[in-house]
XYZ file of C-alpha atoms in Angstrom:
712
model
C -60.737 95.937 -69.435
C -58.446 93.369 -71.020
C -59.044 90.443 -73.831
C -57.809 87.347 -74.822
C -57.935 85.981 -78.248
C -57.376 81.400 -78.835
C -58.064 79.730 -81.675
C -60.530 77.588 -80.584
C -61.989 79.668 -78.079
C -64.395 82.634 -78.522
C -63.298 86.258 -77.205
C -63.467 86.369 -72.871
C -63.435 89.778 -72.054
C -62.773 89.788 -67.842
C -61.233 93.045 -65.833
C -57.987 94.136 -65.687
C -57.576 94.837 -62.147
C -59.107 90.581 -61.467
C -56.221 89.790 -63.644
C -53.684 92.130 -62.369
C -54.785 90.800 -58.913
C -54.485 87.242 -59.722
C -51.453 87.517 -61.374
C -49.458 89.196 -58.175
C -51.012 86.609 -56.102
C -49.103 83.313 -56.808
C -45.626 84.880 -56.585
C -42.821 82.480 -57.672
C -38.849 82.478 -56.922
C -37.916 82.036 -60.423
C -36.717 84.278 -62.123
C -36.190 85.197 -65.878
C -32.870 87.807 -67.177
C -35.704 88.310 -70.649
C -39.458 89.121 -69.685
C -41.721 88.192 -72.560
C -44.878 90.685 -73.867
C -48.185 89.999 -74.326
C -46.876 90.736 -77.344
C -45.446 86.763 -78.358
C -47.943 84.960 -76.340
C -50.704 87.070 -78.954
C -48.050 85.734 -81.991
C -47.835 82.691 -80.823
C -51.581 82.171 -79.737
C -53.547 83.602 -82.794
C -51.205 84.648 -84.931
C -53.621 85.423 -87.836
C -54.388 88.758 -86.130
C -51.052 90.750 -87.057
C -51.637 91.576 -90.318
C -55.221 92.912 -89.158
C -55.054 94.185 -85.157
C -53.180 97.474 -85.004
C -53.295 97.717 -80.804
C -49.971 98.093 -79.460
C -47.730 96.033 -76.906
C -47.096 96.492 -73.600
C -44.545 94.195 -71.802
C -44.600 92.700 -68.943
C -42.932 94.799 -67.054
C -44.890 97.860 -67.214
C -47.818 95.376 -65.145
C -45.132 94.018 -62.791
C -45.491 90.177 -64.370
C -41.667 90.175 -64.754
C -41.910 86.781 -62.094
C -44.109 84.720 -63.912
C -43.905 81.949 -66.319
C -45.756 80.835 -69.547
C -47.077 77.840 -68.012
C -47.535 79.496 -64.729
C -50.888 82.018 -66.923
C -52.095 78.946 -67.696
C -53.273 77.840 -64.640
C -53.904 81.581 -64.056
C -56.170 81.825 -66.868
C -57.563 78.206 -65.808
C -59.060 79.556 -62.099
C -59.338 83.545 -63.349
C -62.375 81.894 -65.312
C -64.798 79.936 -63.905
C -67.105 78.621 -66.088
C -65.012 78.243 -69.014
C -65.335 74.575 -70.891
C -64.454 73.734 -73.696
C -67.309 71.521 -75.542
C -67.005 68.700 -77.125
C -70.136 68.273 -78.844
C -70.772 70.183 -81.915
C -72.789 72.774 -82.077
C -74.436 74.306 -85.279
C -72.517 76.604 -87.813
C -74.095 79.204 -87.364
C -72.562 79.534 -83.150
C -69.001 79.524 -84.638
C -70.350 83.450 -86.609
C -69.607 86.290 -84.869
C -69.782 89.352 -86.113
C -68.402 92.835 -85.890
C -69.574 96.030 -86.177
C -67.303 98.294 -88.238
C -67.107 102.215 -87.886
C -69.461 103.329 -90.533
C -73.146 102.841 -90.761
C -72.269 102.246 -93.876
C -69.583 99.795 -93.982
C -72.420 97.633 -92.277
C -74.848 97.340 -94.432
C -72.525 97.220 -97.103
C -70.369 94.629 -96.319
C -67.035 94.648 -94.398
C -63.801 95.373 -95.521
C -62.221 92.852 -93.613
C -62.007 90.562 -91.028
C -61.303 91.413 -87.649
C -61.091 89.138 -84.887
C -61.180 91.904 -82.215
C -63.225 94.235 -81.665
C -62.194 98.120 -82.500
C -62.937 100.713 -80.694
C -62.009 104.728 -81.418
C -61.146 107.578 -79.048
C -61.705 110.292 -80.606
C -59.796 112.796 -78.988
C -59.339 116.657 -78.812
C -57.378 118.018 -81.613
C -55.309 121.589 -80.631
C -56.607 124.461 -80.770
C -55.418 127.350 -81.573
C -53.502 129.066 -78.501
C -55.663 131.945 -77.009
C -58.491 129.031 -77.045
C -56.048 126.371 -76.056
C -55.276 129.039 -73.012
C -58.943 129.575 -71.874
C -59.734 125.031 -72.177
C -56.761 124.254 -70.186
C -58.095 126.476 -67.796
C -61.142 123.951 -67.472
C -60.533 120.077 -66.675
C -59.004 119.204 -69.453
C -57.584 116.879 -71.207
C -61.349 116.496 -72.050
C -61.780 112.895 -73.865
C -64.902 111.608 -76.396
C -64.923 108.356 -75.770
C -67.758 107.462 -79.471
C -67.501 103.756 -77.622
C -65.283 101.139 -77.023
C -64.028 99.464 -74.032
C -61.789 101.467 -71.434
C -58.649 98.716 -72.604
C -55.293 99.265 -71.780
C -54.758 100.761 -75.334
C -57.513 103.568 -74.759
C -55.618 104.200 -71.192
C -52.522 104.096 -72.606
C -53.756 107.501 -76.255
C -55.131 109.290 -72.888
C -51.591 109.261 -71.055
C -49.804 109.465 -74.268
C -52.707 112.745 -75.686
C -51.866 113.933 -71.783
C -48.836 114.150 -72.478
C -48.230 116.027 -75.559
C -51.224 118.729 -73.870
C -48.513 119.209 -71.230
C -45.967 119.884 -73.711
C -47.793 122.404 -76.265
C -49.731 123.830 -72.187
C -48.297 127.597 -70.916
C -45.576 127.544 -68.937
C -47.696 129.783 -66.240
C -49.987 127.435 -66.104
C -47.826 124.132 -66.233
C -46.341 126.363 -63.074
C -49.833 127.201 -61.833
C -52.184 123.978 -62.818
C -50.454 121.368 -63.461
C -48.047 119.209 -61.210
C -44.899 118.251 -62.641
C -43.997 115.688 -63.718
C -41.520 113.828 -62.757
C -38.161 112.390 -65.045
C -37.949 108.447 -66.233
C -36.416 105.675 -64.082
C -34.473 103.671 -66.410
C -35.559 99.958 -66.240
C -35.244 98.935 -62.562
C -33.732 95.504 -64.621
C -31.323 97.390 -66.356
C -29.842 99.170 -63.141
C -29.384 95.889 -61.606
C -27.303 94.873 -64.150
C -25.378 97.300 -64.734
C -25.024 97.579 -61.298
C -23.478 94.699 -60.687
C -25.772 92.932 -58.149
C -24.033 90.418 -56.603
C -26.328 87.379 -56.498
C -28.897 86.465 -53.973
C -29.043 90.415 -53.488
C -30.857 91.424 -56.349
C -34.783 91.193 -53.989
C -33.006 93.633 -51.586
C -31.702 95.563 -53.863
C -35.514 96.353 -55.794
C -36.946 96.053 -52.184
C -34.562 99.382 -51.026
C -35.273 100.826 -54.218
C -38.231 100.624 -54.628
C -38.573 102.642 -51.099
C -35.944 105.396 -52.175
C -38.249 105.422 -55.198
C -41.818 106.513 -53.250
C -39.615 108.329 -50.533
C -38.487 110.574 -52.955
C -41.736 110.717 -55.064
C -43.376 111.789 -51.282
C -40.506 114.763 -51.096
C -40.646 115.667 -54.879
C -44.714 115.851 -54.604
C -44.095 117.948 -51.328
C -41.480 120.309 -53.068
C -43.825 120.825 -56.003
C -47.152 121.904 -54.094
C -45.031 124.213 -51.616
C -43.584 125.862 -54.569
C -47.305 126.584 -56.488
C -48.814 127.465 -53.439
C -45.693 129.960 -53.340
C -46.486 131.285 -56.649
C -49.632 131.869 -55.884
C -49.362 133.468 -52.634
C -46.760 136.120 -54.542
C -48.962 136.203 -57.056
C -51.888 137.106 -54.687
C -49.219 139.682 -52.630
C -48.340 141.156 -56.296
C -51.794 142.190 -57.462
C -52.907 143.647 -53.854
C -49.612 145.744 -54.541
C -50.723 147.046 -57.163
C -54.171 148.033 -56.025
C -52.442 149.419 -52.948
C -50.415 152.254 -54.920
C -53.849 152.717 -57.216
C -54.899 154.092 -53.920
C -51.828 156.483 -52.746
C -52.491 160.116 -53.524
C -50.019 161.320 -55.702
C -47.646 163.117 -53.663
C -48.274 166.587 -53.587
C -50.314 166.711 -56.745
C -53.251 164.936 -54.407
C -54.133 163.232 -58.021
C -54.491 159.352 -57.134
C -54.020 157.554 -60.585
C -52.106 159.542 -63.594
C -53.733 157.655 -65.927
C -56.355 159.921 -65.971
C -59.750 157.780 -65.711
C -59.791 158.111 -61.958
C -58.223 161.438 -61.007
C -59.937 162.404 -57.748
C -57.856 165.136 -55.904
C -57.918 166.040 -51.945
C -56.977 169.344 -50.075
C -53.889 169.842 -49.406
C -53.539 170.752 -44.651
C -50.295 173.504 -44.847
C -51.271 174.621 -41.084
C -47.616 175.496 -40.365
C -46.670 177.763 -43.088
C -48.696 180.958 -42.306
C -48.379 185.132 -44.493
C -45.773 185.978 -41.433
C -43.343 184.046 -42.786
C -43.382 185.784 -46.051
C -41.057 188.614 -45.895
C -39.969 191.856 -47.816
C -43.120 191.363 -50.676
C -45.127 193.713 -48.600
C -47.958 194.445 -51.476
C -48.486 190.842 -52.781
C -48.592 190.051 -48.647
C -51.172 192.069 -48.242
C -53.222 191.649 -51.872
C -53.515 187.842 -51.265
C -54.351 188.555 -46.972
C -57.215 190.791 -48.704
C -58.305 187.081 -50.446
C -58.041 185.365 -47.089
C -60.359 187.498 -45.476
C -63.166 187.091 -47.901
C -63.348 183.597 -47.536
C -63.660 183.663 -43.639
C -65.767 187.015 -43.950
C -67.603 187.083 -47.254
C -70.972 188.604 -45.224
C -68.682 192.024 -44.651
C -67.974 191.997 -48.336
C -71.293 190.885 -49.739
C -73.374 193.523 -47.929
C -72.194 195.839 -50.484
C -72.913 193.941 -52.773
C -69.318 192.816 -53.738
C -68.275 189.637 -55.675
C -65.956 187.096 -54.597
C -63.034 187.128 -56.440
C -62.483 184.439 -59.048
C -58.493 184.785 -59.938
C -56.089 186.047 -58.941
C -52.264 185.873 -60.782
C -49.281 186.136 -58.961
C -46.615 186.855 -61.516
C -42.472 187.775 -60.710
C -38.949 186.519 -61.274
C -38.380 183.122 -59.825
C -37.584 182.408 -56.545
C -39.569 185.643 -55.596
C -41.913 183.736 -53.237
C -45.165 183.314 -55.102
C -45.181 179.275 -54.142
C -44.207 180.515 -50.201
C -47.621 183.503 -50.477
C -49.763 180.326 -52.132
C -48.824 178.238 -48.619
C -49.611 180.363 -46.766
C -52.957 181.763 -48.264
C -53.279 177.914 -47.395
C -52.141 178.059 -44.247
C -54.172 180.910 -43.334
C -57.168 180.565 -44.816
C -60.465 178.611 -43.036
C -61.258 177.044 -45.968
C -59.842 173.623 -48.211
C -56.703 174.305 -49.998
C -56.115 171.982 -53.618
C -53.097 172.545 -55.179
C -52.050 171.319 -58.704
C -49.067 171.688 -61.038
C -49.918 172.885 -64.441
C -47.004 170.372 -65.972
C -49.549 167.567 -64.698
C -52.623 167.626 -66.434
C -51.515 166.896 -70.050
C -49.851 163.696 -70.336
C -50.420 161.130 -73.374
C -53.347 160.450 -73.665
C -55.587 162.951 -75.609
C -58.600 163.909 -73.175
C -56.297 163.355 -70.202
C -55.761 166.762 -69.426
C -59.442 168.237 -69.929
C -60.364 165.303 -67.611
C -58.729 166.055 -65.084
C -59.715 170.013 -65.091
C -63.252 168.793 -64.491
C -62.544 166.343 -61.887
C -60.754 168.857 -60.234
C -63.543 172.075 -60.557
C -66.414 168.976 -59.440
C -64.461 168.303 -56.558
C -63.989 172.133 -55.644
C -67.650 172.924 -56.162
C -68.327 170.134 -53.888
C -66.475 171.655 -50.592
C -66.940 175.688 -52.057
C -65.926 177.570 -50.372
C -62.514 176.700 -50.848
C -58.918 178.320 -52.894
C -56.832 175.808 -55.885
C -53.469 177.065 -56.656
C -52.073 176.104 -60.005
C -48.129 176.497 -59.822
C -46.290 177.049 -63.453
C -49.600 178.363 -64.225
C -48.155 178.764 -68.600
C -47.596 175.284 -68.371
C -51.057 174.597 -69.201
C -52.284 178.132 -69.977
C -49.816 179.148 -72.623
C -51.523 180.388 -76.155
C -53.566 178.746 -78.034
C -52.105 177.747 -81.939
C -53.236 176.119 -84.521
C -50.704 173.181 -84.866
C -50.872 170.163 -87.146
C -48.708 168.260 -85.362
C -50.637 168.631 -81.808
C -54.724 169.066 -83.348
C -56.148 168.161 -79.126
C -53.836 170.211 -77.829
C -55.861 172.883 -76.769
C -58.390 170.735 -74.620
C -56.710 171.130 -71.476
C -56.259 175.290 -71.088
C -60.145 175.406 -73.064
C -61.602 173.138 -70.807
C -59.833 175.581 -68.044
C -61.471 178.731 -69.718
C -64.684 177.180 -69.345
C -64.064 176.437 -65.931
C -63.398 179.336 -64.771
C -66.175 181.026 -66.609
C -68.150 179.862 -68.851
C -71.506 178.249 -69.053
C -72.032 176.930 -65.451
C -70.378 179.431 -62.362
C -68.326 178.137 -60.100
C -68.902 180.556 -57.303
C -66.944 180.188 -54.045
C -63.670 179.293 -55.882
C -60.892 180.873 -55.867
C -58.290 179.885 -58.491
C -54.409 181.257 -57.975
C -51.986 181.587 -60.430
C -48.443 181.902 -60.461
C -45.415 182.080 -63.428
C -42.521 183.395 -64.411
C -43.879 184.303 -68.201
C -47.213 185.949 -67.947
C -46.713 187.761 -71.522
C -46.880 183.518 -72.704
C -50.391 183.365 -71.755
C -53.162 183.457 -73.388
C -55.466 186.152 -73.872
C -58.461 184.664 -72.575
C -57.233 183.117 -69.443
C -55.883 186.420 -68.167
C -58.947 188.383 -69.106
C -61.037 190.678 -66.397
C -63.551 187.660 -64.648
C -61.521 184.964 -64.664
C -58.069 186.551 -63.275
C -59.817 189.205 -61.998
C -56.159 190.547 -59.798
C -52.995 190.154 -61.180
C -50.098 190.805 -58.224
C -46.352 191.112 -59.036
C -44.276 189.418 -56.648
C -40.688 191.909 -57.644
C -37.469 190.724 -56.171
C -37.047 192.143 -52.541
C -35.480 196.268 -52.065
C -32.938 196.927 -49.385
C -35.713 196.780 -46.842
C -36.733 193.789 -47.549
C -33.254 192.303 -48.302
C -32.347 192.865 -44.676
C -36.119 191.529 -43.299
C -35.298 188.442 -44.926
C -32.063 188.053 -43.607
C -33.079 188.413 -40.543
C -35.742 185.761 -40.752
C -33.265 183.288 -42.015
C -29.883 184.381 -40.134
C -32.982 183.626 -36.231
C -32.754 179.928 -38.188
C -28.505 180.276 -37.399
C -26.031 179.993 -35.005
C -24.479 184.198 -36.289
C -22.466 186.476 -34.267
C -24.601 189.203 -33.147
C -21.626 191.389 -34.502
C -22.835 191.092 -37.347
C -25.234 194.272 -38.943
C -27.767 192.478 -42.167
C -28.211 195.843 -43.588
C -24.977 196.088 -44.152
C -25.166 192.405 -46.217
C -28.359 193.793 -47.980
C -26.995 196.325 -50.060
C -24.439 194.223 -50.726
C -26.860 192.086 -52.562
C -28.715 194.423 -55.199
C -31.242 192.507 -56.617
C -31.340 189.446 -54.887
C -33.645 187.245 -55.040
C -35.538 185.041 -51.859
C -34.160 182.520 -52.284
C -30.778 183.554 -53.496
C -30.554 185.422 -50.183
C -31.731 182.083 -48.492
C -28.634 180.520 -50.268
C -25.853 183.043 -48.587
C -26.981 182.052 -45.112
C -27.065 178.464 -46.405
C -23.769 178.560 -47.785
C -22.476 180.614 -44.991
C -23.507 178.262 -42.156
C -21.655 174.899 -44.123
C -18.755 176.594 -44.492
C -18.656 177.899 -40.259
C -18.975 173.779 -40.660
C -16.096 172.689 -43.056
C -13.848 175.477 -40.961
C -15.240 174.479 -37.424
C -15.963 177.332 -35.883
C -18.967 177.769 -33.162
C -20.864 180.041 -35.522
C -21.348 181.808 -38.358
C -19.220 185.507 -39.267
C -18.468 188.449 -41.272
C -16.375 185.977 -42.993
C -18.464 183.700 -44.017
C -20.783 185.673 -45.230
C -18.676 187.257 -47.602
C -17.280 183.762 -48.836
C -20.535 183.342 -49.660
C -21.243 186.182 -51.267
C -18.262 186.426 -53.384
C -19.403 182.537 -54.533
C -22.578 183.789 -55.698
C -21.811 186.233 -57.219
C -18.596 185.498 -59.069
C -18.731 181.002 -58.732
C -16.937 179.074 -56.776
C -12.716 179.530 -56.014
C -10.909 176.397 -58.399
C -7.735 177.112 -56.416
C -6.453 173.243 -58.365
C -5.512 175.311 -61.273
C -2.573 175.991 -61.995
C -1.985 179.233 -64.653
C 1.750 179.955 -65.778
C 3.283 183.192 -64.671
C 3.073 184.503 -68.206
C -1.221 184.235 -68.138
C -1.079 185.458 -64.521
C 0.401 188.276 -65.457
C -1.830 188.981 -68.815
C -5.248 188.783 -66.061
C -3.613 190.463 -63.774
C -3.569 193.752 -65.725
C -7.136 192.694 -67.636
C -8.887 192.727 -64.738
C -7.042 195.865 -63.329
C -8.118 197.732 -66.264
C -11.035 197.137 -65.591
C -10.983 198.149 -61.765
C -9.086 201.140 -62.921
C -11.900 202.527 -65.207
C -14.527 201.914 -63.056
C -12.812 203.429 -60.316
C -12.684 206.666 -62.263
C -15.160 206.731 -64.350
C -18.065 209.524 -62.638
C -20.990 207.423 -63.351
C -19.207 203.585 -62.276
C -21.033 200.741 -60.344
C -18.089 200.984 -57.361
C -16.066 198.429 -57.379
C -16.891 195.418 -54.916
C -13.587 192.697 -55.089
C -11.366 192.227 -57.763
C -9.303 188.897 -58.015
C -7.211 186.451 -60.940
C -8.230 183.383 -58.812
C -9.979 181.482 -61.575
C -13.634 180.566 -60.882
C -16.138 179.314 -63.144
C -15.353 179.625 -65.953
C -13.456 182.196 -65.800
C -9.391 183.149 -65.445
C -10.560 186.133 -63.607
C -13.268 188.504 -61.495
C -13.761 192.066 -60.466
C -17.431 192.678 -58.894
C -19.138 195.687 -59.242
C -22.177 196.005 -56.592
C -24.050 199.840 -57.000
C -24.825 201.171 -53.622
C -28.194 201.686 -54.147
C -31.142 199.763 -55.289
C -31.583 201.131 -59.408
C -34.246 201.119 -61.136
C -33.990 202.951 -64.462
C -30.302 203.699 -65.527
C -29.171 206.520 -67.465
C -27.367 207.735 -70.259
C -24.384 208.426 -68.468
C -24.019 205.084 -66.321
C -25.037 203.192 -69.610
C -21.862 204.058 -71.276
C -19.942 203.758 -68.014
C -20.755 200.241 -68.318
C -19.524 200.173 -72.054
C -16.126 201.835 -70.777
C -15.431 199.824 -67.934
C -16.991 196.867 -70.378
C -13.525 197.755 -72.878
C -10.935 198.055 -69.693
C -9.775 194.259 -70.159
C -8.793 194.693 -73.688
C -7.769 197.837 -73.995
C -4.985 197.088 -71.369
C -3.998 194.173 -72.624
C -3.294 195.929 -75.745
C -1.461 199.455 -74.681
C 0.295 196.141 -71.940
C 1.927 194.131 -74.748
C 0.793 194.602 -77.657
C -1.400 194.410 -80.307
C -0.288 190.953 -81.766
C -0.284 189.827 -77.349
C -4.245 190.075 -76.558
C -6.297 187.751 -75.884
C -9.556 185.896 -76.135
C -10.248 186.517 -72.795
C -12.646 190.043 -73.466
C -14.692 187.884 -75.790
C -17.993 188.518 -72.813
C -16.854 192.143 -72.964
C -17.373 192.185 -75.663
C -20.478 190.364 -75.679
C -22.025 192.823 -72.914
C -21.011 196.127 -74.489
C -22.800 195.196 -77.892
C -25.962 194.664 -76.264
C -26.200 197.800 -73.865
C -25.484 199.396 -77.388
C -28.561 197.958 -79.637
C -30.420 198.684 -76.299
C -29.241 202.429 -76.768
C -30.394 202.594 -80.102
C -32.959 200.362 -80.766
C -35.284 200.407 -77.506
C -33.865 203.222 -75.262
C -34.310 206.400 -77.487
C -30.568 207.077 -77.230
C -29.120 207.637 -80.789
C -29.456 211.253 -82.295
C -29.309 209.773 -85.806
C -31.897 207.387 -85.078
C -33.852 209.611 -83.039
C -36.246 208.439 -80.591
C -38.316 205.310 -82.993
C -38.348 201.954 -81.363
C -36.687 198.499 -83.614
C -37.577 195.535 -81.956
C -37.796 193.009 -85.021
C -33.808 194.482 -87.344
C -34.725 191.396 -89.471
C -38.465 193.371 -90.863
C -36.484 196.758 -91.716
C -35.106 197.848 -94.448
C -31.334 197.292 -95.309
C -31.140 200.876 -95.176
C -32.657 200.574 -91.546
C -30.012 197.827 -90.572
C -26.912 199.418 -91.761
C -28.419 203.338 -89.745
C -28.119 200.762 -86.908
C -25.361 198.922 -87.305
C -23.494 202.256 -87.664
C -24.791 203.679 -85.324
C -23.727 200.982 -82.852
C -20.578 200.977 -83.911
C -20.185 204.736 -83.506
C -20.849 203.875 -79.989
C -18.566 201.607 -79.214
C -15.793 202.930 -80.493
C -16.005 206.151 -78.682
C -16.371 203.919 -75.615
C -13.273 202.065 -76.791
C -10.970 205.684 -77.281
C -12.650 206.895 -73.811
C -10.941 203.651 -71.589
C -7.766 204.020 -73.801
C -7.347 208.004 -72.443
C -7.914 206.598 -68.280
C -5.341 204.433 -68.741
C -3.016 206.138 -70.205
C -3.591 208.336 -68.233
C -3.460 206.448 -64.873
C -0.493 203.991 -66.365
C 1.044 204.497 -62.758
C -1.999 203.313 -60.731
C -2.551 200.636 -63.355
C 0.910 198.894 -62.810
C 0.737 198.865 -59.278
C -2.638 197.269 -58.974
C -1.821 194.680 -61.427
C 1.333 193.711 -58.853
C -1.676 193.664 -56.239
C -3.502 191.677 -58.040
C -0.353 189.194 -58.501
C 0.758 189.192 -55.172
C -2.576 189.201 -53.547
C -4.686 187.776 -55.606
C -7.643 189.383 -54.458
C -8.503 192.324 -53.148
C -11.791 193.998 -51.729
C -13.042 197.103 -52.446
C -10.950 199.095 -50.265
C -7.828 197.237 -50.425
C -8.146 198.196 -54.269
C -8.714 202.287 -53.047
C -5.777 202.062 -51.105
C -3.308 200.730 -54.127
C -5.239 203.453 -56.503
C -4.562 206.120 -54.188
C -0.516 204.605 -53.724
C -1.031 203.553 -50.281
C 0.411 200.592 -49.022
C -1.296 197.216 -47.956
C -0.880 195.444 -44.799
C 1.100 192.096 -44.512
C -1.719 189.396 -44.518
């Protein structure tokens, strides 16, 4: 509604829409550059109201009434307000008395604080709540206005618009983007634009028409753009939620844990039909033990008819690279039962109780699909010895749950657990007892026969020269594991490809073996003549001692080419597998280690010895200590072992140190005697190394026997 006041007539209210329609109907061509306002009209009509009324004022330009004259307003009012005529007849005084309700009943009862000529309406706007409450309220139909009473005037409409603007300013940014329309920037006054643009006279109407059309088109385009942006944001949000949900349902790599939170950790069996026991070479005893387990799973009646029970656990123990995990894969490929795989490091996480929960979920799934096999790799990560630690009071929950599941109050018939570890001494005693792990299978490094089988298997996967004898390579790779033999064949194939050859020959296999044993060559290193000479005599000293000592290992190769962290290297390889070491063999190893420093002292003097013998002394000292404290090879201390020397008496510690020092001194003197006796051979070998840099076993033998080497 819209209200007008007059000094003679009482207030009359009419619909605002009727008034606006009436104002826009009789347009006139006259134009006033200065706009009149309702405020000025009200001031002329009723000046005494200014001190009492707080009604906001509006420009006629906001209502589209800038082109109307004041005289035209009177005509419009007369046409708009039918039936309102000035009554010339004098009425009684009580007809001129009017009462306006106050804002409270107390004021109505006790009296009015002042005289008001206009009805006052009160709007109660919602106050700004706290941020969390505001977010919750903004998701509903906001802004919410609670109007207690009053007319819907332009004043209230303006207040609502202002309140909406304030709420939009304080609303969260994500609500503005998704749930609220972006407000358009304010446009300058049209008359101001006309004045600033210097529009010629007579073109104002054309400018206004074009401005209005452009404004409407821009507003429509902006609205379409905002709607498109909101739809795009909603689509991306839905797509993100769908992606997160899909990732939560994806199996976690090979562990088969679908989630890592521990709250929903269901597992799936592993299907690995492409690996069988035919792929396992060099560990026949371990393969035979696991084949019995597979046979038990396939045909349990064959064993239960005699009263036997299915073994609960098999523990695979051995050094790294010997094939423990490969054996478990073969069991998964051979056994026609569900196979579950998990790593010991994947149970525990940052949350307390996650590891125990995953153990329960794993065994619950396995029991529901019995008979089945559970393989836990790196068992020492989850089955280590329990300790009392105030720093980790909940660290024992996972292993306690594992112990209870394997052999607790409730039995788990038909579930076999296979564990693999490199550190069996780190496992808890309660875990490795019979009833949990009934069988302990050792997977050692392969012997000559096993290495030959492994080399044949991996050579069959590449193109190689038929003249290669795998047994010769196997005898020269004593102590190699299956993984190292696989790496040897792979390195040889890569070398042949780099050299542009069609197949792998013995030369590439020797290169790969030297690279693994001595390290890669560093040909880019520039070493001066003096250091090369010292290195040549140092390495030739090792070779001479190894050649003339009775129980020393045979020489494989000697080089002064920098390899890895060393400037030179002498490789020694036994002819056969050594399952134990004799006292003479240990003393020979000490003598060979002393050969480098002895050669430097004899050739260059005590003032020119270098630091290159530090690793040799470490090796010799370690052997001497083990002979005294572990092997019982000391005549003075006898056959007693000393595992923890820190807890021994000072006298015993001094005796051990004296015996170790005596062994090292005797070894040093023996090496010095050999080099002084064979000084000529020592010099010839050093000169050959300076000329050729690398010599193999046959070439070293020819030089020490005084024969000339063939030119390369």
